[in-house]
Structures are given as structure tokens and as C-alpha cells.
Coordinates of C-alpha atoms in Angstrom, one line a residue:
Chain A
M1 CA 86.3 -6.7 220.5
N2 CA 84.6 -10.0 221.8
R3 CA 81.9 -7.6 222.0
D4 CA 81.6 -6.8 218.4
H5 CA 82.0 -10.2 217.6
D6 CA 79.3 -11.5 219.9
H7 CA 77.3 -8.5 219.1
D8 CA 77.9 -9.9 214.9
N9 CA 77.1 -13.2 215.7
A10 CA 73.2 -12.4 218.0
P11 CA 70.5 -14.1 217.2
G12 CA 69.1 -12.4 213.4
R13 CA 72.0 -10.8 212.7
I14 CA 73.4 -11.3 209.3
P15 CA 76.7 -12.9 210.1
E16 CA 79.6 -10.5 208.2
S17 CA 81.5 -12.9 206.8
L18 CA 78.5 -13.1 204.4
I19 CA 78.2 -10.1 203.9
H20 CA 82.3 -10.1 202.7
A21 CA 81.4 -13.4 200.8
A22 CA 79.0 -11.3 199.0
L23 CA 81.4 -7.9 198.6
D24 CA 83.9 -10.5 197.3
G25 CA 81.6 -11.7 194.2
E26 CA 81.9 -15.7 195.7
L27 CA 78.1 -15.7 195.8
S28 CA 76.0 -16.3 193.7
D29 CA 73.2 -14.1 192.4
D30 CA 70.4 -16.1 194.5
V31 CA 72.4 -16.3 197.5
Q32 CA 73.3 -12.6 196.7
H33 CA 69.3 -11.3 196.8
E34 CA 68.5 -13.6 199.6
I35 CA 70.8 -11.8 201.2
A36 CA 69.2 -8.4 200.4
Q37 CA 65.5 -9.9 201.6
A38 CA 67.6 -10.3 205.1
L39 CA 69.1 -7.2 204.9
Q40 CA 65.6 -5.4 205.5
Y41 CA 65.1 -7.3 209.5
D42 CA 68.9 -6.4 210.1
K43 CA 69.2 -2.6 210.1
S44 CA 72.3 -2.0 211.5
R45 CA 74.0 -4.6 209.1
H46 CA 72.4 -2.9 206.3
R47 CA 73.4 0.1 207.5
E48 CA 77.6 -1.0 207.9
L49 CA 76.8 -2.3 204.3
L50 CA 75.8 1.3 203.0
D51 CA 78.9 3.0 205.1
T52 CA 81.0 0.4 203.6
A53 CA 79.5 0.9 200.0
D54 CA 80.0 4.8 200.1
A55 CA 83.5 3.9 200.7
I56 CA 84.2 2.1 197.9
R57 CA 82.5 4.8 195.4
A58 CA 84.4 7.4 197.0
L59 CA 87.7 4.7 196.2
R60 CA 86.4 4.5 192.6
S61 CA 85.8 8.0 192.1
E62 CA 87.7 9.2 189.1
V63 CA 90.7 11.2 190.0
N64 CA 92.6 13.8 187.9
I65 CA 95.3 12.5 185.6
P66 CA 98.0 14.0 183.7
D67 CA 98.9 12.8 180.6
F68 CA 102.3 11.3 180.6
S69 CA 102.2 10.2 177.1
N70 CA 104.4 13.2 176.0
T71 CA 106.7 13.1 178.5
V72 CA 107.4 9.7 178.8
L73 CA 107.6 9.8 175.2
G74 CA 110.1 13.0 175.2
E75 CA 112.5 10.7 177.5
L76 CA 112.5 7.2 175.8
D77 CA 113.7 9.8 172.9
R78 CA 116.1 11.3 175.3
S79 CA 117.9 8.2 175.1
H80 CA 117.5 6.9 171.8
R81 CA 118.2 9.9 170.3
F82 CA 120.7 8.8 167.8
I83 CA 119.7 5.4 166.9
P84 CA 116.7 4.6 164.7
S85 CA 114.5 2.0 165.8
S86 CA 115.5 -0.3 162.8
W87 CA 118.9 -0.2 164.6
Q88 CA 117.8 -0.8 167.8
R89 CA 116.0 -3.6 167.2
L90 CA 119.0 -5.1 164.8
V91 CA 121.2 -4.8 168.1
R92 CA 118.9 -6.5 169.8
Q93 CA 118.7 -9.2 167.7
S94 CA 122.2 -10.0 166.6
R95 CA 123.7 -8.6 169.9
M96 CA 125.8 -12.0 170.3
G97 CA 127.0 -11.5 166.8
I98 CA 128.2 -7.8 167.1
A99 CA 129.8 -8.9 170.4
A100 CA 131.5 -12.1 168.2
A101 CA 132.8 -9.4 164.9
L102 CA 134.1 -6.5 167.8
L103 CA 136.1 -9.3 169.3
L104 CA 137.7 -10.9 166.6
S105 CA 138.3 -7.3 164.7
L106 CA 140.2 -6.8 167.3
L107 CA 142.7 -9.5 167.0
C108 CA 143.1 -8.9 164.1
V109 CA 143.8 -5.9 164.2
A110 CA 146.4 -6.9 167.5
G111 CA 147.7 -9.6 165.2
L112 CA 148.4 -7.2 163.0
Q113 CA 149.9 -5.0 165.1
R114 CA 151.9 -7.4 166.1
V115 CA 152.8 -8.7 162.5
Y116 CA 153.6 -5.5 161.3
P117 CA 153.6 -2.7 164.2
R118 CA 154.2 0.0 161.8
L119 CA 151.0 -0.6 159.7
T120 CA 149.0 -0.1 163.0
T121 CA 150.1 3.2 164.2
I122 CA 148.8 6.0 164.5
G123 CA 150.5 9.2 164.5
Q124 CA 153.9 11.0 162.9
Q125 CA 155.3 8.0 162.4
E126 CA 157.4 6.1 159.6
T127 CA 154.9 4.4 157.1
P128 CA 155.4 2.2 154.7
V129 CA 153.8 5.2 152.4
R130 CA 156.9 7.3 153.6
D131 CA 159.0 4.5 153.2
V132 CA 158.2 4.2 149.4
A133 CA 158.3 8.0 148.6
S134 CA 162.1 8.0 150.3
A135 CA 163.0 5.3 148.5
I136 CA 161.9 6.7 145.2
Q137 CA 163.7 10.1 145.8
Q138 CA 166.6 8.4 146.2
D139 CA 166.7 6.3 143.4
T140 CA 165.4 9.3 141.5
Q141 CA 169.0 11.6 142.7
S142 CA 170.4 8.3 142.3
V143 CA 169.5 7.3 138.2
Q144 CA 170.0 11.5 138.1
S145 CA 173.8 11.3 139.1
S146 CA 174.3 7.9 137.1
I147 CA 173.0 10.0 134.0
R148 CA 174.8 12.4 134.9
D149 CA 177.9 10.4 135.4
E150 CA 177.5 8.9 132.1
V151 CA 176.8 12.0 129.3
R152 CA 180.0 13.1 131.6
I153 CA 181.9 10.2 130.6
A154 CA 180.0 9.8 126.8
R155 CA 181.2 14.0 126.7
S156 CA 184.4 13.3 128.2
S157 CA 185.1 10.7 125.5
L158 CA 183.7 12.6 122.4
F159 CA 185.3 15.9 123.8
P160 CA 188.2 15.2 126.4
A161 CA 190.2 18.2 125.7
R162 CA 187.1 20.8 127.1
V163 CA 186.8 18.6 130.0
H164 CA 188.3 20.6 132.7
A165 CA 186.0 19.9 135.8
G166 CA 188.6 20.1 139.5
V167 CA 191.3 20.8 137.4
E168 CA 192.8 23.0 140.0
T169 CA 192.8 26.8 139.0
P170 CA 196.4 28.3 137.2
G171 CA 197.7 31.4 140.0
R172 CA 196.3 29.4 142.7
T173 CA 198.8 29.7 145.8
G174 CA 199.9 26.4 147.5
F175 CA 199.2 24.3 144.9
S176 CA 202.7 22.4 143.6
F177 CA 203.1 18.5 142.8
S178 CA 206.2 16.5 141.4
I179 CA 206.7 13.4 139.5
S180 CA 209.2 10.7 140.5
S181 CA 210.5 9.1 138.0
A182 CA 213.8 7.2 137.1
H183 CA 214.6 9.7 134.2
S184 CA 216.5 13.0 135.1
P185 CA 214.1 15.9 134.9
T186 CA 216.3 17.9 133.2
Q187 CA 216.2 14.9 130.3
T188 CA 214.0 15.8 126.7
P189 CA 211.2 13.5 128.3
T190 CA 211.0 10.6 125.8
L191 CA 207.3 10.4 124.5
F192 CA 206.3 7.6 123.2
S193 CA 204.4 7.5 120.4
A194 CA 201.1 5.6 122.3
G195 CA 201.3 7.1 125.4
F196 CA 201.6 10.0 127.9
D197 CA 202.8 11.0 131.1
A198 CA 200.2 11.6 133.9
V199 CA 199.8 12.7 137.3
T200 CA 196.5 13.0 140.0
L201 CA 196.6 16.6 141.4
P202 CA 195.4 17.1 145.0
S203 CA 192.1 18.0 143.1
G204 CA 191.6 14.6 141.9
S205 CA 192.4 15.8 138.6
T206 CA 194.9 13.8 136.1
V207 CA 197.2 16.4 134.3
Y208 CA 199.0 14.9 131.8
F209 CA 202.1 15.2 129.9
P210 CA 202.6 14.9 126.3
S211 CA 206.0 15.9 124.5
A212 CA 206.3 19.7 123.0
E213 CA 208.4 18.5 120.0
H214 CA 206.9 15.5 119.5
G215 CA 203.2 16.5 119.3
L216 CA 200.3 15.8 120.9
I217 CA 198.7 12.1 121.1
I218 CA 196.1 11.1 122.8
R219 CA 195.0 8.0 123.9
T220 CA 192.9 8.2 127.2
G221 CA 193.5 5.1 129.7
Q222 CA 197.6 4.4 128.0
V223 CA 199.1 5.7 130.7
R224 CA 202.8 5.0 130.8
N225 CA 205.6 5.4 133.1
A226 CA 207.1 9.2 133.1
S227 CA 209.4 9.3 131.1
W228 CA 209.8 12.9 132.1
S229 CA 209.5 14.5 135.1
G230 CA 210.0 17.6 136.8
S231 CA 208.3 20.5 139.1
W232 CA 205.6 22.7 138.8
S233 CA 205.0 26.2 141.1
P234 CA 201.6 27.6 141.0
E235 CA 203.3 31.0 139.2
L236 CA 204.6 28.7 136.8
L237 CA 201.0 27.3 136.3
G238 CA 199.8 30.6 136.6
S239 CA 201.6 31.5 133.0
T240 CA 200.2 29.0 131.1
S241 CA 197.8 29.6 128.6
E242 CA 195.0 27.5 127.5
Y243 CA 193.3 26.1 124.4
Q244 CA 190.9 23.6 123.7
G245 CA 192.5 22.0 127.5
V246 CA 195.9 22.0 127.0
R247 CA 197.9 23.9 129.0
L248 CA 200.9 25.2 127.4
L249 CA 203.5 24.7 131.1
K250 CA 206.9 26.0 131.2
D251 CA 209.3 23.9 132.8
S252 CA 210.9 25.2 136.1
N253 CA 214.1 24.1 135.3
T254 CA 214.7 23.8 131.6
N255 CA 212.3 27.0 131.2
R256 CA 210.6 25.1 128.1
K257 CA 207.3 24.9 127.0
Q258 CA 205.4 22.3 127.9
E259 CA 202.1 21.1 127.1
A260 CA 200.1 19.3 129.4
L261 CA 196.4 17.7 129.1
E262 CA 194.2 18.4 131.8
L263 CA 191.4 15.6 132.4
P264 CA 189.2 15.3 134.8
Chain B
M1 CA 91.8 -3.1 176.7
D2 CA 91.0 -5.8 174.8
R3 CA 93.9 -8.3 174.6
E4 CA 94.7 -8.4 170.8
V5 CA 94.1 -4.9 170.6
E6 CA 97.2 -4.3 173.6
R7 CA 99.1 -7.3 171.2
D8 CA 99.2 -5.2 168.3
L9 CA 100.1 -2.1 170.4
I10 CA 102.5 -3.5 171.7
E11 CA 104.1 -5.2 168.7
R12 CA 103.6 -2.0 167.2
A13 CA 106.1 -0.3 170.1
I14 CA 108.3 -2.7 170.0
A15 CA 108.9 -2.3 166.4
G16 CA 109.3 1.8 166.5
D17 CA 105.9 2.5 166.3
R18 CA 106.0 6.0 168.1
G19 CA 102.0 6.0 168.1
A20 CA 101.3 2.7 169.4
A21 CA 104.2 2.9 172.7
G22 CA 101.5 6.3 173.1
D23 CA 98.0 4.4 173.2
L24 CA 99.5 2.0 175.0
I25 CA 100.6 5.0 177.8
R26 CA 97.4 6.5 177.6
G27 CA 95.3 3.2 177.4
H28 CA 96.9 2.3 181.2
Q29 CA 98.0 5.4 182.9
R30 CA 94.9 6.3 184.3
S31 CA 94.4 2.6 186.3
V32 CA 98.2 2.9 187.3
Y33 CA 98.5 6.6 188.3
A34 CA 95.2 5.6 190.4
Y35 CA 97.2 2.7 191.9
I36 CA 99.7 4.8 193.1
L37 CA 97.9 7.9 194.1
R38 CA 95.9 5.8 196.3
M39 CA 98.9 4.0 197.9
S40 CA 100.8 6.5 198.1
G41 CA 98.3 9.3 199.1
R42 CA 100.7 12.5 197.2
P43 CA 100.7 12.9 193.8
D44 CA 103.7 14.1 193.0
V45 CA 105.0 10.7 194.5
A46 CA 102.7 9.2 192.1
E47 CA 103.5 10.9 188.6
D48 CA 106.8 10.4 189.8
V49 CA 106.6 6.6 189.5
V50 CA 104.2 6.3 187.2
Q51 CA 106.0 8.7 184.5
E52 CA 109.6 6.3 185.3
A53 CA 107.3 2.9 185.1
F54 CA 106.1 3.6 181.6
V55 CA 109.7 4.6 180.5
R56 CA 111.0 1.0 182.1
V57 CA 108.5 -0.9 180.7
L58 CA 108.8 0.6 177.1
K59 CA 112.1 0.3 177.0
N60 CA 112.0 -3.4 177.9
L61 CA 109.1 -4.2 176.3
H62 CA 110.9 -6.7 173.8
R63 CA 110.9 -8.9 176.4
F64 CA 107.4 -8.9 177.1
D65 CA 105.8 -12.4 177.9
F66 CA 102.0 -11.9 176.0
R67 CA 100.7 -14.9 177.8
F68 CA 100.9 -12.2 180.4
R69 CA 98.0 -9.1 181.2
F70 CA 100.8 -5.9 179.9
S71 CA 99.1 -4.1 183.3
T72 CA 99.4 -7.0 185.3
W73 CA 103.6 -6.2 184.2
L74 CA 102.5 -2.3 184.4
F75 CA 101.4 -2.4 187.7
T76 CA 104.5 -5.1 189.2
I77 CA 107.4 -2.3 188.0
A78 CA 105.2 0.8 189.4
R79 CA 104.6 -1.4 192.9
R80 CA 108.3 -2.3 192.8
L81 CA 109.2 1.9 192.0
Y82 CA 106.8 2.9 194.8
M83 CA 107.9 0.6 197.6
N84 CA 111.5 1.4 197.3
I85 CA 110.2 5.2 197.4
L86 CA 108.4 3.9 200.7
A87 CA 111.9 2.1 201.6
K88 CA 113.8 5.7 201.3
S89 CA 111.7 7.7 203.2
K90 CA 108.1 6.9 204.6
P91 CA 106.1 9.6 202.6
A92 CA 103.6 11.6 204.6
Y93 CA 99.8 12.8 203.5
D94 CA 99.3 15.3 202.1
T95 CA 95.9 17.1 201.7
D96 CA 95.6 19.9 200.1
F97 CA 91.8 19.9 202.2
V98 CA 94.0 20.5 206.1
G99 CA 96.1 23.3 204.0
S100 CA 93.6 25.4 202.4
M101 CA 91.9 25.7 205.2
G102 CA 94.2 28.5 206.5
G103 CA 96.4 29.8 209.3
K104 CA 95.6 33.1 208.8
G105 CA 92.6 33.8 210.2
E106 CA 91.0 34.8 206.5
R107 CA 87.9 33.8 205.9
P108 CA 88.1 31.8 202.4
E109 CA 85.9 33.1 199.3
V110 CA 82.4 31.2 198.9
G111 CA 82.9 29.3 196.0
L112 CA 86.0 27.7 197.3
F113 CA 83.8 26.3 200.0
T114 CA 81.9 23.7 196.8
E115 CA 85.3 22.7 195.6
E116 CA 86.3 21.9 199.0
R117 CA 82.6 20.2 200.0
Q118 CA 83.3 17.8 196.3
S119 CA 86.5 17.1 197.8
V120 CA 85.7 16.3 201.5
Q121 CA 84.6 12.7 199.9
Q122 CA 87.8 12.0 198.4
D123 CA 90.2 13.1 201.6
A124 CA 88.0 11.4 203.3
I125 CA 89.0 8.3 201.5
Q126 CA 92.7 8.8 201.3
R127 CA 92.8 9.8 204.9
A128 CA 91.4 6.4 205.6
L129 CA 93.3 4.9 203.1
M130 CA 96.4 6.3 204.3
S131 CA 95.2 4.9 207.8
L132 CA 95.4 0.9 206.6
N133 CA 98.3 -0.5 207.2
T134 CA 100.3 -1.3 203.6
E135 CA 99.4 -5.2 202.6
Q136 CA 95.2 -3.9 203.6
R137 CA 95.3 -0.3 201.3
E138 CA 96.9 -2.0 198.5
I139 CA 94.8 -5.3 198.4
I140 CA 91.8 -2.9 198.7
V141 CA 92.8 -0.7 196.1
L142 CA 93.9 -3.5 193.5
F143 CA 90.5 -5.0 194.5
H144 CA 88.1 -1.9 194.8
Q145 CA 89.4 0.4 192.8
Q146 CA 91.0 -1.9 189.8
D147 CA 89.0 -4.6 190.3
W148 CA 91.5 -7.3 190.0
P149 CA 90.8 -11.2 191.1
I150 CA 92.2 -12.7 194.4
A151 CA 93.9 -14.7 192.8
L152 CA 95.7 -12.4 190.4
I153 CA 95.8 -10.2 194.0
A154 CA 97.7 -13.3 195.6
A155 CA 100.2 -13.8 192.1
H156 CA 101.1 -9.8 192.0
L157 CA 101.9 -9.8 195.8
D158 CA 103.2 -13.4 196.3
M159 CA 101.0 -14.4 199.0
P160 CA 98.2 -16.9 199.4
E161 CA 95.1 -16.3 198.6
G162 CA 93.7 -16.6 202.1
T163 CA 96.2 -14.3 203.5
V164 CA 94.8 -11.7 200.6
K165 CA 91.2 -12.3 201.3
S166 CA 91.8 -12.0 205.8
H167 CA 93.4 -8.4 204.5
L168 CA 90.9 -7.7 202.2
H169 CA 88.1 -8.4 205.3
R170 CA 90.0 -6.5 207.6
G171 CA 90.7 -3.8 205.8
R172 CA 87.4 -2.9 204.4
K173 CA 86.0 -3.3 207.6
R174 CA 88.1 -0.5 209.1
L175 CA 88.2 1.9 206.2
R176 CA 84.3 1.9 206.2
V177 CA 85.1 2.9 209.5
L178 CA 87.6 5.0 209.3
F179 CA 85.8 6.3 206.3
K180 CA 82.6 7.5 207.9
D181 CA 84.2 9.6 210.5
N182 CA 86.6 11.2 208.4
S183 CA 83.2 12.2 206.3
Q184 CA 81.5 13.6 209.4
L185 CA 84.7 15.2 209.8
S186 CA 84.9 17.4 207.0
A187 CA 81.2 17.8 206.5
Q188 CA 81.4 19.4 210.2
L189 CA 84.6 21.7 209.4
A190 CA 82.5 22.1 205.9
G191 CA 80.1 23.3 208.0
V192 CA 81.7 25.5 210.3
M193 CA 83.4 27.4 207.8
Q194 CA 80.3 27.9 205.9

């Protein structure tokens, strides 16, 4: 190393630093020209410079390169496949706004969920729409029932004798009733001209007992205390005949025919 | 590439113009590939690094600062990628020349000799480069192959200009010697084979 250094600094030799400075492009054209002239007298340094030039020339020689454009653009397409460039730019430029909007949306949903838990419930849960549908159905049934009742009342007021709903079928076993009254059963019932006797059957039907002798006077709702009472057997009921809803009944004790009007 | 043209290409590529992105790639792929190839000595490594560098650059193109050169940014990313690879596994110089000499005693076809002679210089310079240390090799490549000025190399490598010059001079002297030796050896080998 020292020998090389001494050799480099030998008298008549061009300093290596000067060659480096020239190769670095730090010297003016005039100085470079002077060095080129001087190299004619320093064959060794000239040879070194030529070898250096060869190395640099080899370094700068062309290399075969592949075309990267297709592979790189393909890679980029894969990573941004479904997002148009305009959207990417929009997202890039307003990232903070989008993040804030998303956060706000989440907060709104959370608030709604707190106030109306069922509104934001997803799945086979009860929903307001389902409730409304159910309420409508119930209202419809209620109105239907109410109309049916009104019609029945209206029909019963127009044709009271035709109404037999709930009246026990004559001849049915296990059917009996009794009438409690202050009067004796054997007495002929005293029929008030403005009313008639009545008894409610286990089925919920009401049986009215007008007097056969005095004819039938029906005034709905004007029920007085019974002036006539008796026991009625299923057999007795089974033997009744029916016309226009008025049953011709027989008293089991007196064997007298009685008329009774059955109303629900 | 002219800076105005380059700026126009970058702006169009940012706006989503594929053609502009392709032009940008084609305008710089030669220099960055040559740089990494000379640094690594391995075409496969150079291809991987350059492709990844372009992908990263184009993905982050909207962050590019127009005060700087695009090539400097590209080279910085490519260099970082190469250094990461280098840190993970030290690459070995793989020469086709050595491999094509054959190990089964078969004499290659005469046509191959011409091709080998043409690649002798390439192999010699690459072998010489790989014998330098990393700093010397990179500075030599950037200065003599890429024509980067000393100041830019110093900024790129984050070292003082004086240190860059010192590496450049020592590396150049060593490269000259190694290249001459390798060239002579390669020429002798080629002569023997002929």
C-alpha cells in the first residue's frame, strides 16, 4: 500500500486524485485537456485510465429488461378491482368526512336502538308493522262481533219469537229447572197484563211463561216476579210442540198446558 | 424524462389514467432495473424488487411531492426493498457464464461461444461489482451508471458528500483492478473453450 502510494506520488506521475477529480467531473475542460496531454508521458496512468474507462463502459452497457408495465398495472387492478378511480379519489380526498359520517350514523343507530329497541331488531322479531296488522285483525273481529250482536238484537226485536239461539233441545236428558215463587205451584198463575214470568235456563236462555188462559202478551224486558211456578222435566219439554218460537208446555203436576216463550 | 412531461404523467396517473401510469413505468423501468440488477447481481431479485417498487409508488402516487424527482423517490423505495431482501438473506451472485461451462465434459456448440464472449464483459463487471462492499457498489452504480451527481447520492444515501467521494474513488480504483482481472480470466476461459 505504501509502495503504491509512493509509486503514485513518484516524480513525473500524474496524481491519482487528479484523475479522480476529472472522472468526477469537477475539473474544467481546460484542465482536463492539460491532463490528457500529460497522460501521453505517463503511460502507466494512461493505462489505468483506459482500464477504468473500460470498466465504466461495461457498467453502462445495456441490460435486457422485462416490461413491467403490464404486471404492475395488473397488480394494481387486482388491488383496486371494484373501485373506480373517481371513487378512490373521492374517498382519498374526503376520508375524514366519510369517517365522521360513518361515526355519526353509528351513533344515530345506537340512539334509535335505545329508544325503539324493536325498530332496529333484525330477524323474526315482533315489529311495529306486525303489531299494526295484528291490531287491525283484532279490531276487525271486534267490529264484526259487534255488528253481529247488533244485527241479532235488531232481529230479535223485530222477530223475537224466531230467536232460539241457546235454547236447550227438547228431550235432552239432564235438563231440569225450577221456579221459586211465593205462590203455590198448583195455583193458576196470575198473569199480569203487562208482563210475564221468566226463568233463566242453565244454557243461558230465558224462558218466559205467559198464561194460556189470558193469552200471550210479550213485552220484552218487563219481567215481574213469578206468579206461577212449577217443575219442568225433560220429558215434558220433549213433548212440547213449537210454533213461532212459542212452546206449548205442560205442567208436570197439573198437566195443564202452558205456553212459554223462549228467548236467548 | 422531461420534468414537465413527467409531472403531466403523474397527474394523469393519479386521476386514474392507466396509459399515463404505463408510460411512467416504461420511462423509468430501465434505469431502476439496471440499478437493482447491478446492486444485486441477480435478475430475479431485480425483477421482484422493481415490480414491487412500481406497485408501491403508483399506489402512493397521490403523496408524491413535485419538488423532488420522481426517479429519486422510485430509487429510494427500490433501494429500501432491496436492502430488506439483503437483510433477510444475503444473495449470492449467480452467473450464467459459470453455469454454462458445463460439468459433464460435454463440449458446447460453437455458436454458444460467440454469445459467451459477448457476455464476458457483463459477467466481468458484475463479478467485479459484487466484490465491492455495498456502499462502494451503490455509489459506483449511481454515479457512473445512473449519472447521479455526488450531492444527490449523498442525500439518497444520507451520508456526507466527502464520504461519498471517498467511497467512489476507492471503489472505482478497486473496480478497475477487479474488472481487468476478471476480463482476462474470462478471455482466457473463452480461448480455452474455443
